[in-house]
Each structure stands twice: as C-alpha cells, then as structure tokens.
XYZ file of C-alpha atoms in Angstrom:
660
model
C 110.621 103.872 122.260
C 107.887 105.396 119.811
C 104.730 106.907 120.907
C 102.638 108.380 118.426
C 98.792 109.600 118.291
C 97.121 107.683 116.249
C 94.965 109.726 113.323
C 91.680 109.633 112.405
C 91.067 109.339 108.717
C 88.916 112.233 107.470
C 88.426 114.253 104.102
C 91.118 117.151 103.697
C 89.757 120.298 104.721
C 90.160 123.206 101.939
C 88.631 126.641 101.727
C 88.626 127.498 97.745
C 88.123 130.626 96.667
C 84.507 130.981 95.146
C 84.828 131.140 91.535
C 87.084 128.009 92.112
C 85.536 124.636 90.458
C 85.969 122.388 93.671
C 87.382 119.015 93.535
C 86.689 118.288 97.239
C 83.971 119.668 99.734
C 85.160 122.775 101.543
C 83.417 121.409 104.447
C 83.164 118.274 106.230
C 81.253 116.116 103.755
C 78.134 114.189 105.690
C 76.651 110.610 104.787
C 72.715 109.506 104.333
C 72.100 105.869 103.759
C 69.034 104.142 102.036
C 66.638 101.656 103.546
C 68.247 100.047 100.502
C 71.505 100.254 101.988
C 72.892 102.748 99.218
C 75.246 105.450 100.744
C 75.315 109.283 99.995
C 77.375 112.187 101.086
C 76.565 115.958 100.878
C 78.385 118.913 100.759
C 76.702 121.357 102.653
C 76.926 125.008 100.686
C 77.765 123.618 97.242
C 75.897 123.394 93.916
C 76.493 121.475 91.042
C 76.540 124.479 87.986
C 75.887 123.824 84.090
C 76.049 120.116 82.971
C 72.366 120.811 81.439
C 69.106 120.977 82.896
C 67.597 118.650 85.855
C 66.156 115.129 85.216
C 62.919 115.522 87.551
C 62.310 118.708 89.754
C 60.373 117.720 93.035
C 58.848 120.848 95.128
C 57.988 121.182 98.854
C 60.588 118.779 100.266
C 61.580 119.824 103.815
C 65.190 118.900 103.957
C 68.444 117.941 102.142
C 68.158 114.206 103.630
C 64.436 114.148 101.541
C 66.059 114.917 98.775
C 68.394 112.327 99.137
C 65.655 110.236 99.586
C 64.574 110.722 96.175
C 67.445 110.526 94.774
C 67.569 107.190 96.030
C 64.658 106.466 94.777
C 65.282 106.737 91.145
C 67.655 104.500 89.246
C 69.128 107.866 87.124
C 69.994 109.889 90.070
C 73.903 110.055 90.429
C 73.340 113.550 91.691
C 71.580 115.950 92.963
C 71.228 120.140 94.179
C 69.295 120.841 97.728
C 68.008 124.511 96.891
C 67.332 125.570 100.756
C 65.930 128.464 100.009
C 62.603 127.767 97.977
C 62.818 123.861 99.271
C 62.975 122.058 95.973
C 64.721 119.065 95.243
C 67.082 119.209 91.129
C 68.003 115.409 90.135
C 70.816 116.069 87.832
C 71.272 114.837 84.477
C 74.207 113.091 84.805
C 75.249 112.891 81.190
C 76.566 116.055 80.502
C 79.075 115.033 84.003
C 82.515 116.805 82.359
C 80.824 120.455 81.512
C 78.947 120.075 85.349
C 80.876 122.874 88.118
C 80.667 122.049 91.419
C 80.814 125.604 93.247
C 80.693 126.928 97.003
C 76.901 128.258 97.013
C 75.274 129.114 100.026
C 71.657 128.468 99.262
C 72.286 124.860 97.793
C 73.271 121.896 99.206
C 74.840 119.133 97.336
C 73.781 115.393 97.143
C 75.899 112.382 95.021
C 76.658 108.419 95.326
C 79.288 107.873 97.075
C 82.075 106.938 95.532
C 83.232 103.299 95.355
C 86.225 102.081 93.155
C 85.422 99.675 90.503
C 85.808 96.445 91.627
C 86.015 96.845 95.144
C 83.453 94.099 96.969
C 80.198 95.079 98.765
C 77.811 93.729 100.778
C 74.927 96.726 100.412
C 74.014 97.824 96.819
C 76.000 101.647 96.940
C 74.473 102.742 94.007
C 70.801 103.549 92.955
C 68.568 100.718 93.265
C 64.974 99.826 92.536
C 62.237 96.771 92.438
C 61.483 94.741 89.606
C 57.864 92.807 88.795
C 58.813 89.915 86.328
C 55.945 88.821 83.878
C 55.885 85.359 85.495
C 55.005 87.815 88.890
C 58.227 87.295 90.847
C 59.990 90.324 92.095
C 63.259 91.079 92.163
C 65.765 94.088 93.787
C 68.003 95.510 91.450
C 71.313 96.900 92.014
C 72.860 98.856 89.232
C 76.513 99.550 88.032
C 77.633 95.404 89.968
C 78.358 92.559 89.249
C 78.062 88.823 90.978
C 81.221 87.178 90.557
C 81.255 83.666 90.287
C 80.007 81.115 88.120
C 77.574 81.230 85.289
C 75.022 78.324 85.111
C 72.630 79.758 81.553
C 74.044 82.532 79.705
C 71.785 84.266 77.195
C 73.172 86.364 74.216
C 71.168 89.487 72.854
C 68.962 89.778 75.354
C 67.752 93.406 75.291
C 67.150 94.572 79.024
C 67.748 93.994 82.453
C 64.051 93.624 83.290
C 64.825 90.988 79.994
C 67.356 89.403 82.236
C 65.081 89.603 85.112
C 62.204 87.422 83.233
C 64.553 84.655 81.846
C 65.767 84.554 85.578
C 61.713 84.352 86.877
C 61.333 81.211 84.400
C 64.172 79.246 86.251
C 62.873 77.736 89.328
C 66.082 77.490 91.252
C 67.612 81.162 90.160
C 67.918 83.509 92.416
C 70.664 86.398 91.197
C 71.169 86.967 87.425
C 73.732 89.700 85.915
C 72.883 91.892 82.878
C 76.391 92.909 81.039
C 75.090 96.520 79.329
C 78.019 96.459 77.238
C 77.533 93.322 75.270
C 74.048 92.243 76.146
C 73.890 89.252 78.063
C 72.186 87.788 80.412
C 74.412 85.585 82.938
C 71.931 83.089 85.210
C 74.168 82.630 88.271
C 74.545 78.970 90.074
C 72.669 78.727 93.378
C 74.246 79.355 97.095
C 75.991 77.977 98.572
C 76.609 75.265 95.809
C 78.506 78.289 94.647
C 79.998 81.390 96.343
C 79.058 84.387 94.456
C 80.940 87.722 95.628
C 79.707 90.901 95.288
C 81.601 94.175 93.487
C 81.372 97.156 92.391
C 81.066 97.554 88.627
C 79.940 99.734 85.887
C 79.757 97.088 83.206
C 76.929 95.002 85.054
C 74.355 95.222 86.769
C 72.376 92.686 89.166
C 68.651 91.368 90.375
C 68.394 88.904 92.681
C 65.405 87.726 94.959
C 64.948 89.462 98.078
C 66.446 87.294 101.306
C 64.579 87.237 104.063
C 66.461 88.208 107.455
C 66.422 85.652 110.511
C 69.188 86.982 112.893
C 67.552 84.929 115.212
C 69.021 81.492 114.147
C 71.331 82.785 111.178
C 72.718 86.004 113.121
C 73.532 89.264 110.989
C 76.704 90.944 109.313
C 77.798 94.654 109.538
C 77.802 96.951 106.478
C 81.882 96.591 105.477
C 84.438 98.738 107.394
C 86.984 99.618 105.033
C 90.495 99.862 106.707
C 93.501 101.769 106.099
C 95.783 98.742 106.077
C 95.420 94.677 105.211
C 94.678 93.342 108.623
C 96.473 90.588 108.409
C 97.307 90.203 112.013
C 95.258 91.547 115.221
C 94.780 91.785 118.361
C 92.506 93.584 121.602
C 94.343 96.041 123.451
C 93.758 95.215 127.245
C 91.848 97.457 129.481
C 90.052 98.453 132.202
C 86.432 98.383 132.501
C 85.996 97.268 129.061
C 88.129 96.947 125.923
C 87.626 99.636 123.348
C 89.948 99.223 120.646
C 91.097 96.728 117.996
C 95.256 96.924 116.888
C 95.715 95.329 113.331
C 98.936 95.239 111.286
C 100.049 94.020 107.509
C 104.068 94.725 107.345
C 106.233 97.547 105.561
C 103.178 98.297 103.017
C 99.439 98.220 103.954
C 99.130 96.258 100.928
C 102.655 95.045 100.442
C 105.353 92.509 101.899
C 108.610 90.966 101.401
C 111.926 91.222 102.997
C 113.345 92.933 106.333
C 112.148 96.183 106.377
C 112.136 97.436 109.872
C 109.324 99.173 110.206
C 105.120 98.221 110.413
C 101.664 99.191 108.928
C 99.483 99.720 111.734
C 95.383 100.792 111.869
C 93.314 100.725 114.927
C 89.320 100.442 115.022
C 87.808 102.073 118.021
C 84.877 100.085 118.927
C 82.489 102.045 120.703
C 82.665 104.931 117.241
C 83.473 102.823 114.331
C 86.283 105.520 114.128
C 89.498 103.987 111.956
C 93.225 105.363 112.477
C 96.690 104.538 111.009
C 99.934 104.751 112.009
C 103.820 103.291 111.018
C 105.639 101.912 114.014
C 109.356 102.088 112.562
C 111.620 103.021 115.893
C 111.458 99.179 116.764
C 113.309 98.012 113.765
C 110.773 95.150 113.408
C 108.776 94.085 110.256
C 106.515 92.179 112.489
C 104.493 90.579 109.403
C 103.444 86.757 110.046
C 105.198 87.112 113.864
C 104.593 84.810 116.767
C 101.997 87.124 119.166
C 101.446 86.216 122.912
C 99.363 88.722 125.773
C 101.814 88.757 128.321
C 100.689 88.496 131.916
C 100.208 92.425 132.276
C 98.687 92.801 129.348
C 101.385 93.911 127.447
C 101.671 92.451 123.481
C 104.642 90.005 122.691
C 105.559 90.455 118.622
C 108.009 88.158 118.227
C 110.238 87.638 114.615
C 108.610 87.822 110.837
C 109.551 89.759 108.227
C 112.741 91.363 110.673
C 113.172 87.144 112.100
C 115.132 88.307 115.336
C 113.637 91.469 117.090
C 111.219 91.349 119.413
C 108.582 94.122 120.105
C 106.608 94.977 122.685
C 103.022 97.248 122.809
C 101.873 98.505 125.651
C 98.608 99.217 126.540
C 99.176 101.879 129.355
C 101.552 103.681 127.582
C 99.971 103.482 123.943
C 103.956 102.648 123.051
C 106.067 100.256 120.702
C 109.657 99.286 122.554
C 112.087 96.808 121.572
C 112.354 94.095 123.220
C 115.849 91.463 123.065
C 116.460 89.473 120.052
C 115.358 85.654 119.929
C 118.028 83.646 119.914
C 116.888 81.866 117.039
C 115.488 84.189 114.305
C 111.800 82.771 113.555
C 108.979 83.335 110.772
C 105.634 81.656 110.688
C 106.315 80.747 114.141
C 103.639 79.671 117.021
C 103.590 81.389 120.728
C 102.562 80.702 123.648
C 102.222 81.630 127.056
C 102.631 79.164 129.803
C 101.208 78.824 133.523
C 104.029 80.587 134.898
C 104.193 83.919 132.960
C 106.699 83.082 130.288
C 106.199 82.224 126.697
C 107.452 79.223 124.817
C 107.941 79.862 121.274
C 108.161 76.298 119.096
C 111.479 76.562 117.626
C 112.315 79.594 119.271
C 113.706 80.473 123.064
C 111.859 77.269 125.577
C 110.560 78.341 129.476
C 109.792 76.131 132.257
C 106.535 74.439 131.828
C 104.235 72.358 129.174
C 102.572 72.717 125.796
C 100.324 70.629 124.138
C 100.306 70.691 120.407
C 97.157 69.219 118.827
C 97.770 70.284 114.900
C 99.009 70.636 112.034
C 100.293 67.115 111.964
C 98.075 64.396 112.650
C 100.352 62.866 115.182
C 99.819 65.205 118.319
C 102.933 66.215 121.068
C 103.666 67.381 124.288
C 106.096 69.782 124.435
C 108.089 69.849 128.010
C 110.074 73.229 128.048
C 112.757 72.245 131.353
C 116.129 72.539 130.825
C 117.040 71.334 127.083
C 112.936 70.423 126.776
C 111.553 66.924 125.678
C 108.703 65.660 123.220
C 105.997 63.176 124.044
C 104.020 61.499 121.405
C 100.328 62.337 122.872
C 98.213 60.463 120.639
C 96.990 60.591 116.958
C 94.257 62.682 115.929
C 93.398 61.552 112.085
C 94.801 60.106 109.233
C 96.122 63.146 107.243
C 97.860 66.534 108.312
C 95.647 69.478 108.233
C 97.908 72.561 107.326
C 95.925 76.206 107.729
C 93.005 73.848 109.771
C 91.277 75.650 112.770
C 91.708 75.131 116.536
C 90.261 76.356 119.556
C 90.122 75.851 123.067
C 86.213 76.258 123.909
C 86.890 74.447 127.828
C 89.691 74.962 129.542
C 88.425 73.230 132.336
C 87.878 70.290 131.082
C 90.720 70.265 128.443
C 88.943 70.127 125.320
C 90.195 71.597 121.933
C 87.999 71.875 118.665
C 90.238 71.438 115.453
C 88.567 71.225 111.793
C 89.756 71.819 108.123
C 92.761 72.354 106.664
C 95.014 70.893 103.559
C 97.009 68.313 103.222
C 99.552 70.919 101.614
C 99.759 74.578 102.515
C 98.514 75.787 98.665
C 97.139 73.642 95.779
C 95.792 71.578 98.067
C 92.378 70.760 98.542
C 91.046 71.743 102.474
C 88.710 68.844 104.417
C 85.837 69.117 106.423
C 86.532 67.131 108.633
C 86.290 67.532 112.838
C 87.773 66.241 116.072
C 87.602 67.122 119.993
C 91.257 66.674 121.596
C 90.268 66.223 125.639
C 93.998 66.897 127.323
C 94.679 66.022 131.115
C 97.565 65.402 132.972
C 101.111 66.827 131.275
C 102.473 64.029 129.314
C 99.367 61.896 129.034
C 98.014 60.628 126.302
C 95.696 62.684 125.135
C 91.799 61.482 124.255
C 90.638 61.720 120.190
C 86.961 61.528 119.425
C 85.929 62.906 115.653
C 82.945 64.663 115.553
C 80.293 65.953 112.871
C 81.770 67.352 109.629
C 81.356 70.634 108.767
C 79.402 71.307 105.754
C 82.468 72.683 103.499
C 85.726 71.723 103.192
C 87.956 74.535 104.794
C 91.395 75.768 103.946
C 92.443 79.252 105.683
C 89.307 79.563 108.202
C 89.403 80.958 111.416
C 87.565 79.772 114.442
C 86.748 82.080 117.522
C 85.457 80.277 121.031
C 81.700 82.617 121.740
C 80.771 83.358 125.282
C 78.262 80.169 125.306
C 80.837 77.375 124.189
C 80.075 77.449 120.691
C 82.425 77.640 118.100
C 82.183 80.519 114.897
C 84.127 79.313 112.352
C 84.363 81.648 109.087
C 86.236 81.981 105.614
C 88.730 79.742 103.949
C 89.028 77.711 100.706
C 87.271 74.230 99.495
C 90.689 74.451 97.761
C 93.662 75.711 99.920
C 95.171 78.364 97.702
C 97.151 81.440 98.790
C 96.435 84.758 97.963
C 93.190 83.696 95.345
C 89.524 84.443 96.614
C 89.114 80.928 94.420
C 86.361 79.137 96.223
C 86.165 80.895 99.106
C 83.578 79.863 101.446
C 81.145 82.960 102.415
C 78.719 80.761 104.050
C 79.859 80.797 108.351
C 79.298 77.667 110.354
C 78.796 77.560 114.042
C 79.797 74.552 115.860
C 77.863 73.751 119.208
C 79.921 71.010 121.605
C 76.937 70.111 123.385
C 74.829 68.652 120.741
C 77.797 68.357 118.374
C 75.790 69.691 115.527
C 77.071 72.830 112.954
C 74.616 75.210 112.041
C 75.138 77.485 108.687
C 74.799 81.377 109.455
C 74.129 84.016 107.604
C 76.948 84.472 104.722
C 79.807 87.715 104.759
C 80.121 89.711 101.781
C 84.042 88.942 101.551
C 85.872 85.956 101.400
C 88.173 85.480 104.334
C 90.983 83.199 103.054
C 94.889 83.250 103.823
C 96.309 86.445 105.951
C 92.799 87.017 107.178
C 91.959 87.130 110.924
C 88.443 86.657 113.481
C 88.770 87.968 116.722
C 85.898 88.075 119.693
C 85.306 91.658 121.111
C 84.342 92.874 124.097
C 80.518 93.145 123.046
C 80.671 89.257 122.456
C 80.078 90.011 118.601
C 83.134 89.177 116.805
C 85.078 90.786 114.152
C 86.083 89.239 110.598
C 88.772 90.918 108.406
C 91.946 90.489 105.786
C 93.054 88.301 103.528
C 95.338 88.879 100.491
C 98.743 91.436 100.634
C 101.021 91.570 97.835
C 104.537 89.997 97.949
C 106.761 92.263 96.448
C 110.922 91.559 96.575
C 111.462 95.447 96.767
C 110.899 97.241 100.004
C 108.676 99.711 98.928
C 108.459 99.001 95.056
C 104.734 98.765 92.934
C 102.290 96.577 93.685
C 100.865 96.946 90.252
C 101.741 93.092 88.950
C 99.203 92.005 91.613
C 96.099 90.303 91.994
C 94.534 93.434 93.746
C 91.045 92.091 93.627
C 92.254 89.361 96.503
C 93.491 92.825 98.983
C 91.174 92.958 101.210
C 91.395 96.167 103.415
C 88.278 95.567 105.102
C 86.599 93.632 108.234
C 82.966 92.927 108.890
C 81.530 92.647 112.472
C 78.739 89.444 113.064
C 75.957 89.910 115.507
C 75.890 86.147 116.243
C 72.134 84.729 117.244
C 71.992 84.694 120.924
C 72.214 88.705 120.413
C 68.363 88.338 119.162
C 65.089 87.427 120.084
C 63.116 85.232 118.273
C 61.588 88.119 116.416
C 64.722 89.183 115.445
C 64.395 92.262 117.709
C 67.766 92.924 120.036
C 67.744 90.815 122.932
C 68.034 92.308 127.074
C 71.352 91.884 128.265
C 72.441 91.074 131.539
C 74.563 94.167 132.989
C 77.690 93.570 134.786
C 77.936 95.813 137.583
C 80.554 96.621 140.948
C 83.457 94.701 139.691
C 86.603 95.508 141.320
C 89.216 96.745 138.546
C 92.096 95.026 140.225
C 94.502 92.498 139.169
C 92.959 88.790 141.016
C 95.069 85.466 141.371
C 94.044 81.942 139.963
C 91.865 80.255 143.035
C 91.036 83.983 144.763
C 87.559 84.716 143.999
C 85.675 88.166 142.219
C 82.009 89.463 143.601
C 79.954 91.626 141.573
C 76.339 92.275 140.828
C 74.137 91.411 138.058
C 70.915 93.066 137.126
C 68.885 93.481 133.673
C 67.704 89.850 134.160
C 66.030 86.969 136.310
C 66.611 83.641 136.717
C 69.811 80.916 136.363
C 72.636 82.061 134.307
C 75.773 80.856 133.315
C 79.216 82.819 133.033
C 82.357 82.223 131.585
C 85.661 83.981 131.246
C 87.094 83.913 127.876
C 91.043 85.200 127.170
C 91.432 88.129 125.105
C 92.986 87.017 121.765
C 95.900 87.958 119.086
C 95.479 86.474 115.813
C 97.679 85.528 112.471
C 97.384 83.361 109.551
C 94.797 81.340 110.999
C 95.966 80.943 114.496
C 95.213 82.212 118.209
C 96.958 80.691 120.941
C 95.804 83.403 123.170
C 92.054 82.491 122.914
C 90.629 80.333 125.688
C 87.365 79.973 127.400
C 87.184 78.961 131.232
C 83.363 77.859 131.988
C 82.905 79.413 135.482
C 80.462 77.198 137.439
C 81.600 77.575 140.855
C 79.830 80.773 142.456
C 76.893 81.844 145.036
C 74.078 84.075 144.500
C 72.168 86.011 146.994
C 69.811 88.446 145.227
C 71.647 89.880 142.404
C 75.228 90.314 144.143
C 77.848 86.900 142.751
C 80.507 85.514 144.307
C 82.847 83.770 141.791
C 85.384 81.248 142.988
C 88.140 80.959 140.398
C 89.572 77.839 139.223
C 93.221 77.912 141.039
C 95.402 75.954 138.097
C 97.442 78.464 136.319
C 97.373 75.929 133.558
C 94.087 76.373 133.048
C 93.802 79.947 134.085
C 96.630 81.736 132.301
C 97.685 85.122 133.166
C 96.669 87.747 131.230
C 93.683 89.644 130.726
C 89.906 88.377 129.828
C 86.414 89.363 129.228
C 83.606 88.442 132.030
C 80.404 87.655 130.050
C 77.314 86.392 132.284
C 74.811 84.688 130.085
C 71.094 85.076 130.703
C 68.686 81.991 131.077
C 68.433 82.314 127.685
C 71.652 82.176 126.682
C 72.423 86.187 125.739
C 75.492 87.144 127.011
C 76.331 90.940 128.621
C 78.485 93.015 127.529
C 81.751 91.844 128.765
C 83.867 93.541 131.981
C 87.627 93.041 131.527
C 89.497 90.762 134.305
C 93.262 90.059 135.013
C 94.810 87.168 136.558
C 97.931 88.027 137.617
C 100.622 85.400 139.248
C-alpha cells in the first residue's frame, strides 16, 4: 500500500546572504493581476540595483500594488521597484538587465512581469499591454511578446511598426487579429475565427493586435484563466466525498509528459477545487503504469484502474484513505479497453473479465450491440447507428431513465482521418432488444478526439477535437465548444477555450456545475525515463481550464442566484428509496437530477450518466424525492445531486451514494 501526502507546488524558499545577488525571492512571492489580465509577481524587501536609471519615476504612490498598476500601463515596463519609505515607483530600464543586481533590502519591493516560457499557450496577455486607435478609427488591444499561431491571409513586408500593422488591419473589413514580426518587420493579417483556429502563445519575436471582444457569459459562458499543472492530465476523475467532493485527481504515465513501455509507476496530480491549489505525487508501490487504462467508480466510491501500459495490473484508489493498493491481476492483459460498472456492482471490461449483467455498446463501430455477461457471455446485434465508424467520437447517456444516448463526431480511422460532425440519439430499452437510432442536428464542426460532458439540466457540452484526427498534434484543433439541447435539437456555439484539447485530453463535470477540461499530447519515448527532447512540445498541454456554462449567469452577465440544498443525510441510499432535504434561495417550480461522478480518458467517460428526478413531493421548502428503483438506471456509486431554479440555474451539488 502507498499512502503519500500530496505536496503543494510552491517556490523554494532560501535565505541568502544580504550581499549576494538573488536568484530567487527570499520570501513567498505575491501575485498581482492587471485589469487586462497581465500577471506580475511581487517580492517583498528586495531591490533591483545598478543596470542604469529608471524609465519613469512616479511619486506619492500609495502601495506596491499601485506601483504594479503603473508598470502594467507602460508597455516598456518589465521590472519596477517600489520605495516604501518615500512612496516612489521606479519603472526600471530593462535594456541593461545583465548588469542589474537583485538584492535584499527592507526599504523596497520589486515587481516584475510573471515569466511565461517561450511558446507556452496563454489565455490572457501576461505581458505589458496597451490600446491603439488606428488611422481608420478602430481601437485595438495590444499584447506585446505574443503570437497567434494559425493561417495568415495577407502578409505585408517592410512594415515599419506594430502601429502600422494595426492600421493595415483596420483597413480590412474582416480583420480582427494581426501579428507583427518585430525581427523581419512583417505584418500578418490572420484568418477569421472560427473559420480557422488561432492559438495564442508567448513569443518574444512577435506582438499582436486584436479587436476588442465583448464578453457574453449569459449566452456563451465564461472560461477561467489557464491552470498550470505538474503533469499532463491524460486521465482524470473526481474524488467522491461527503457532503461535496473537493478534489480532482489526474495522471499521465511514468513521466509527467512522457509514456512508453511498462514502467511500474505513474505520475499523479491533484487539483484542490475550493482553493485552486495543485499538488503532485508518484505512485510506484502498486507497480502499475496506469497510462491508457479502463476506469470505473465502484459502489463504495473506490476507483478501479485496470490495465494500460502494465497491461495485467489492477490498482484501487480509496478516497477515504487517499491510498492506492494493488488489486488482483486481470486474466487477460489489456490496454485501451473500456470498462463499466454493472447494476450488481461488478465491473464489465470489453475483452477482459466478464460479470453477470448486460451492457449496451453504442460505438465506435457503425453496428451497435448488446453484450451478455452471464457464463461465457453473448453478443446480440442491436441495429445500425450510421453508415460509417466513429473512432474517438463522443458519447454520453444524458437521460438514463429514458435510455437516451447522444453520440457525435469521430473519424473512420484512429489517426490521419477526416472527422465528421454527425450526431445521433440512440434510445435503449429492455436488454437484448433492438435500439432505436435517430439522426439529429449536426455539430457546427467535425470533431475527432473531442470530449463530452452531460450537465445537470440534460444539455451536453462538447469541447475540443480536430477537423482531422491527428494524434499528438494541435493541427486543426477546434477551440469553440458546442452545447447540445435535446429538447430543441439545437447546437449552440459558446465562448472559445484557449488551448486545443485533442488526443489525450479530458473533460469532466465538477461539483459546482462547472466543467474542467485539460490535457492533450504526451511524448512517446521508447526508453523508460528517456529524453523527450525529440517530441513536439507545443502539442503537450500540462494545463487545464474551467468553464462556467451560461446557466450560471443572469441575462445582464451577472452571477445568477443559486438554489441551496440543505439537510441532506450523509448516508448511503438504495435505488427505489427516498431522499429528504430542504431547498432555499429559490422560489417556484424547480427541477432535479443526479449526475454520476465521472472518470475520463481518451475521449471516454463510461462512468458519467444523468438521472432526472421527477417523482417528488414538496411541502414548503422540504422535498421528498422518490428514486428510480432500477439499478440498471441508477447504477451503484457516488452522484452529484443538483436542484435547478425555475430560471435553470443549478445549485452547488451535494453528494449522494447509491448502495446495493
């Protein structure tokens, strides 16, 4: 058994001699973010000495943060010093950075633009910013030292300046974004979005201008800033916990950014949802490289992780003890398999160990099947979904009571294959009976390697994917998510995320009704522990983003009032029993649902399903809810309980455990 505490990522604290030049802040650094999203770090009781005079000196400045704000408004400012005793802000001249000495001095605080590595994807400008009004009268936002990677429709050489590039863009009706190459003095007019995807990255060679974009959270939702992670989240799951889950666990392989071979160890990370703190650990005592496994949440909340690189191995994670233990080996070693829990609590694995029950297979083949799991098993055809296969498409059971499964996208082959945008709803009923398949509205974009999450209200959020499935690339990655509404049979395009989420990416519903997406990439290395230098690191995404769907906002864009669930007993319940609780902070007719906590990898989340709750009685603010009695509908395990206001805004969830 291995039970290691997660270690919070923090700067190494050192205490240098007062005369020594600093290489790290001797105390914990503070962060400050400008109104435009640029990030700065503040190191207390230090000074930048030598290196020439100041570009600007501002007096009677009240605080270090106010000095940081002055720096943020000056595009030349990379470093600044605040004189606390005399209340003076010095914008430093970074031209002589090599001669600049960073030293301890209690009279000053130092400020610097937060370092972002070259080529790293960004969602907000981390550099000095300003606005520019073109000769044509258009206003542009400017982000220095960044680039839009993507198609250029027009290129102008011998362009004298960034301002001249903005003027060119201003004269083109369709131009929304342009890039200025400072080295070659070339202006690139970028293709319009979402016709093409433009990836915003850090780059000292370039600066960008873009037309201001109005935020529309009430109709398009809103994304968080990027969350930098210690490992690429190739797989992820929510840790079951009463009264509300608090953590998201994720993992890669033997390397934080690499896989290849049976290594006997796995790199894990954790995101603490309330605080945003990130931690990391290596799991080696189970002798299991868990890359590309089958994953299932068990009835008692443990997570079963089976197969993968160490193809016969089985690992169990216990959320109550934060411990990983080795389980019994599979009889048939497997990788890239799919598993799902059965109504009796046992786990069915395609090609692995079979158990009593029945399982419906909706893809990726065009033919659908029922798998019988009694004795030696059986396979019964259940109708044709489409005329083509759909490798790495999306699927989700958005209404388990009615047996409704949405599937969409995918490609004929695993890689180097054009994706499609077709969507279907498959309705299943009694086991081994033919399913009905209905073609529904197409997505706006073809997607291979996309991900899907069912939301509390029964709509389905689809993120990421590529127009042409190409493993380990950003090529033709789709940044615009879509929301499918089964009630109207319509797809809605939403606010774009910052990073392409393609092969090896995940998405998963969080307990506050937001959605985490992350990952993509991972470097194949033939030798365990070998170098990743030969890989395309621009396709490796050790980061995540959190999406707030439109239902969390009022029409004016303000945060909507949420119902509050109270007095729910923290004990297991069985299918067919009742839940009793109170609901406050809302009035009128509400809706309810249970959504099973998910586990995701390789575009597959066989744990998630939504169970609408329609049989309930109300007395004042007290609710008595009758649960579905079929364990095939209400699978054992841990669920989020959501209550939706008459306006459609969901509550923060409370945890419900369905026991056998």
